[in-house]
PDB file of C-alpha atoms in Angstrom:
ATOM      1  CA  MET A   1      -9.123  -3.491 -20.231  1.00 85.00           C
ATOM      2  CA  ALA A   2      -7.641  -5.751 -17.700  1.00 94.00           C
ATOM      3  CA  VAL A   3      -7.416  -6.014 -14.018  1.00 97.00           C
ATOM      4  CA  ARG A   4      -5.246  -5.834 -12.183  1.00 98.00           C
ATOM      5  CA  ALA A   5      -3.228  -6.380  -8.436  1.00 98.00           C
ATOM      6  CA  VAL A   6      -0.115  -3.968  -7.409  1.00 97.00           C
ATOM      7  CA  ARG A   7       1.408  -4.241  -3.919  1.00 97.00           C
ATOM      8  CA  GLY A   8       3.288  -2.013  -2.152  1.00 97.00           C
ATOM      9  CA  ALA A   9       4.649  -1.753   1.494  1.00 97.00           C
ATOM     10  CA  VAL A  10       6.381   0.854   3.476  1.00 98.00           C
ATOM     11  CA  GLN A  11       7.544   0.746   7.447  1.00 98.00           C
ATOM     12  CA  LEU A  12       7.139   3.626   9.446  1.00 98.00           C
ATOM     13  CA  GLU A  13       9.072   5.015  11.731  1.00 97.00           C
ATOM     14  CA  ARG A  14       6.959   5.614  14.559  1.00 97.00           C
ATOM     15  CA  ASP A  15       3.229   4.885  15.189  1.00 98.00           C
ATOM     16  CA  GLU A  16       1.559   8.734  14.836  1.00 98.00           C
ATOM     17  CA  ALA A  17      -1.631   9.480  13.064  1.00 97.00           C
ATOM     18  CA  GLY A  18       0.412  12.286  11.347  1.00 97.00           C
ATOM     19  CA  HIS A  19       3.234   9.969  10.316  1.00 98.00           C
ATOM     20  CA  MET A  20       1.233   7.042   9.630  1.00 98.00           C
ATOM     21  CA  ASP A  21      -1.302   9.631   6.990  1.00 97.00           C
ATOM     22  CA  GLU A  22       2.076  10.590   5.734  1.00 98.00           C
ATOM     23  CA  GLN A  23       4.233   7.830   4.817  1.00 98.00           C
ATOM     24  CA  VAL A  24       1.075   5.344   3.594  1.00 98.00           C
ATOM     25  CA  GLY A  25       0.547   8.673   1.419  1.00 98.00           C
ATOM     26  CA  ALA A  26       3.889   8.637  -0.121  1.00 98.00           C
ATOM     27  CA  LEU A  27       3.531   5.186  -0.814  1.00 98.00           C
ATOM     28  CA  LEU A  28       0.091   5.554  -3.026  1.00 98.00           C
ATOM     29  CA  THR A  29       1.198   8.824  -5.007  1.00 98.00           C
ATOM     30  CA  ALA A  30       4.202   5.983  -5.960  1.00 98.00           C
ATOM     31  CA  ILE A  31       1.818   3.757  -6.906  1.00 98.00           C
ATOM     32  CA  MET A  32      -0.410   5.740  -8.630  1.00 97.00           C
ATOM     33  CA  GLU A  33       2.725   7.238 -10.447  1.00 97.00           C
ATOM     34  CA  ARG A  34       4.256   5.286 -11.315  1.00 97.00           C
ATOM     35  CA  ASN A  35       1.957   2.451 -13.102  1.00 97.00           C
ATOM     36  CA  SER A  36       0.221   6.070 -14.192  1.00 96.00           C
ATOM     37  CA  LEU A  37      -2.864   5.433 -12.470  1.00 97.00           C
ATOM     38  CA  THR A  38      -5.553   8.095 -11.721  1.00 96.00           C
ATOM     39  CA  ALA A  39      -8.314   7.898  -8.728  1.00 95.00           C
ATOM     40  CA  ASP A  40     -10.447   5.858 -11.884  1.00 96.00           C
ATOM     41  CA  ASP A  41      -7.767   2.784 -12.611  1.00 97.00           C
ATOM     42  CA  LEU A  42      -8.414   1.831  -9.262  1.00 98.00           C
ATOM     43  CA  ILE A  43     -11.514  -0.932  -8.350  1.00 98.00           C
ATOM     44  CA  SER A  44     -10.107  -1.547  -4.620  1.00 98.00           C
ATOM     45  CA  ILE A  45      -7.287  -1.097  -2.174  1.00 98.00           C
ATOM     46  CA  TRP A  46      -6.113  -3.564   0.396  1.00 98.00           C
ATOM     47  CA  PHE A  47      -4.353  -1.674   3.569  1.00 98.00           C
ATOM     48  CA  THR A  48      -2.883  -4.509   6.780  1.00 98.00           C
ATOM     49  CA  ALA A  49      -1.036  -2.907   9.377  1.00 98.00           C
ATOM     50  CA  THR A  50       1.227  -5.022  12.626  1.00 98.00           C
ATOM     51  CA  PRO A  51      -0.155  -5.506  14.802  1.00 98.00           C
ATOM     52  CA  ASP A  52       1.865  -2.794  17.073  1.00 98.00           C
ATOM     53  CA  LEU A  53       0.750  -0.107  14.820  1.00 98.00           C
ATOM     54  CA  HIS A  54      -2.929   1.422  16.742  1.00 97.00           C
ATOM     55  CA  SER A  55      -2.889   5.096  15.637  1.00 97.00           C
ATOM     56  CA  ASP A  56      -5.131   5.691  12.764  1.00 97.00           C
ATOM     57  CA  PHE A  57      -6.455   3.837  10.052  1.00 98.00           C
ATOM     58  CA  PRO A  58      -4.044   3.190   6.576  1.00 98.00           C
ATOM     59  CA  ALA A  59      -6.805   4.223   4.584  1.00 98.00           C
ATOM     60  CA  ALA A  60      -7.287   6.993   6.086  1.00 97.00           C
ATOM     61  CA  ALA A  61      -4.720   8.192   4.192  1.00 97.00           C
ATOM     62  CA  ALA A  62      -5.469   7.380   0.459  1.00 97.00           C
ATOM     63  CA  ARG A  63      -9.140   9.408   1.463  1.00 97.00           C
ATOM     64  CA  LYS A  64      -6.866  12.946   2.530  1.00 96.00           C
ATOM     65  CA  LEU A  65      -5.425  11.961  -1.550  1.00 95.00           C
ATOM     66  CA  GLY A  66      -8.648  12.668  -3.009  1.00 95.00           C
ATOM     67  CA  ILE A  67      -9.230   8.686  -3.284  1.00 96.00           C
ATOM     68  CA  VAL A  68     -13.114   9.313  -1.992  1.00 94.00           C
ATOM     69  CA  ASP A  69     -15.211   6.643  -4.054  1.00 96.00           C
ATOM     70  CA  VAL A  70     -12.924   3.517  -3.930  1.00 98.00           C
ATOM     71  CA  PRO A  71     -13.650   0.655  -1.912  1.00 98.00           C
ATOM     72  CA  LEU A  72     -11.097   0.750   1.216  1.00 98.00           C
ATOM     73  CA  ILE A  73     -10.849  -1.678   3.528  1.00 98.00           C
ATOM     74  CA  CYS A  74      -7.532  -2.051   6.633  1.00 98.00           C
ATOM     75  CA  ALA A  75      -7.050  -5.849   8.306  1.00 98.00           C
ATOM     76  CA  GLN A  76      -4.182  -6.272  10.422  1.00 98.00           C
ATOM     77  CA  GLU A  77      -1.100  -8.569   9.562  1.00 97.00           C
ATOM     78  CA  LEU A  78      -0.457 -12.070  11.079  1.00 96.00           C
ATOM     79  CA  ASP A  79       1.588 -11.124  14.269  1.00 95.00           C
ATOM     80  CA  VAL A  80       4.540 -13.505  13.280  1.00 95.00           C
ATOM     81  CA  ARG A  81       7.725 -13.549  15.375  1.00 95.00           C
ATOM     82  CA  GLY A  82      10.736 -11.894  13.760  1.00 94.00           C
ATOM     83  CA  ALA A  83       8.804  -9.894  11.288  1.00 95.00           C
ATOM     84  CA  MET A  84       9.202  -6.219  10.198  1.00 96.00           C
ATOM     85  CA  PRO A  85       7.872  -4.011  12.730  1.00 97.00           C
ATOM     86  CA  ARG A  86       5.195  -0.550  12.117  1.00 98.00           C
ATOM     87  CA  VAL A  87       4.476  -1.622   8.609  1.00 98.00           C
ATOM     88  CA  VAL A  88       1.338  -0.827   5.988  1.00 98.00           C
ATOM     89  CA  ARG A  89       1.377  -3.070   2.992  1.00 98.00           C
ATOM     90  CA  VAL A  90      -1.300  -2.443  -0.095  1.00 98.00           C
ATOM     91  CA  LEU A  91      -3.007  -4.199  -2.153  1.00 98.00           C
ATOM     92  CA  ALA A  92      -4.347  -2.366  -4.639  1.00 98.00           C
ATOM     93  CA  HIS A  93      -7.024  -4.161  -7.843  1.00 98.00           C
ATOM     94  CA  ILE A  94      -6.932  -2.043 -10.785  1.00 98.00           C
ATOM     95  CA  GLU A  95      -7.659  -1.259 -14.345  1.00 97.00           C
ATOM     96  CA  SER A  96      -5.129  -1.298 -17.021  1.00 96.00           C
ATOM     97  CA  ASP A  97      -4.023  -2.693 -20.153  1.00 95.00           C
ATOM     98  CA  LYS A  98      -0.843  -2.467 -18.994  1.00 94.00           C
ATOM     99  CA  PRO A  99       0.631  -6.702 -19.183  1.00 95.00           C
ATOM    100  CA  ARG A 100       0.547  -8.118 -15.658  1.00 93.00           C
ATOM    101  CA  ALA A 101       4.771  -7.728 -15.944  1.00 93.00           C
ATOM    102  CA  ASP A 102       4.507  -3.984 -16.564  1.00 95.00           C
ATOM    103  CA  ILE A 103       3.005  -3.568 -12.454  1.00 96.00           C
ATOM    104  CA  ASN A 104       5.030  -1.710 -10.378  1.00 96.00           C
ATOM    105  CA  HIS A 105       4.787  -2.847  -7.020  1.00 96.00           C
ATOM    106  CA  ILE A 106       5.979  -0.137  -4.863  1.00 96.00           C
ATOM    107  CA  TYR A 107       8.947  -1.009  -1.741  1.00 96.00           C
ATOM    108  CA  LEU A 108       9.999   1.611  -0.248  1.00 95.00           C
ATOM    109  CA  GLY A 109      12.799   2.679   2.608  1.00 89.00           C
ATOM    110  CA  ALA A 110      13.112  -0.376   5.046  1.00 90.00           C
ATOM    111  CA  ALA A 111      10.253  -1.927   2.965  1.00 92.00           C
ATOM    112  CA  ALA A 112      12.400  -2.814  -0.095  1.00 88.00           C
ATOM    113  CA  ALA A 113      13.558  -5.404   2.197  1.00 87.00           C
ATOM    114  CA  LEU A 114      10.585  -7.703   2.508  1.00 85.00           C
ATOM    115  CA  ARG A 115      10.415  -8.529  -1.910  1.00 78.00           C
ATOM    116  CA  LYS A 116      13.284  -7.645  -3.140  1.00 69.00           C
ATOM    117  CA  ASP A 117      12.304 -10.362  -6.014  1.00 73.00           C
ATOM    118  CA  ILE A 118       9.811  -7.078  -6.874  1.00 66.00           C
ATOM    119  CA  ALA A 119      10.550  -4.034  -5.282  1.00 55.00           C
ATOM    120  CA  GLN A 120      10.856  -1.402  -7.508  1.00 56.00           C
TER     121      GLN A 120
END
C-alpha cells in the first residue's frame, strides 16, 4: 500500500460556523467518495483557511463526519493580495493502491478556478 496525497478546496459564501461545517463536510465527502476511501485509509489531514475565516476550525467538520482517530491540523493560508477569499484547502495523506495519476483532487464551486489543471 502506497502513501498518496489528495488535494482539495472549497470557497465559502460567508464566514459562519454552520456554513463552514456544511461546505468542508461536502468537500471531504467528495474526496472520500471520488477516491473510494474510508476513514481507515486516512493517515492525516491538513486544513488551511484564508485569513478572513474566523468562525470555526475546518477540522471540526471532519470530526462531525466521524473522522475521529485521524490526526488533523488547521493553519492559516498566506495572506496574498488578490487571492480568492473565504477558501478552505485540504491536503489529505492516504493509503491507497491507486497510482498517483489516478488520485482525484476535488475543487468545489468557485474553488475549481484555483487548480484548473487538476480539479475534477
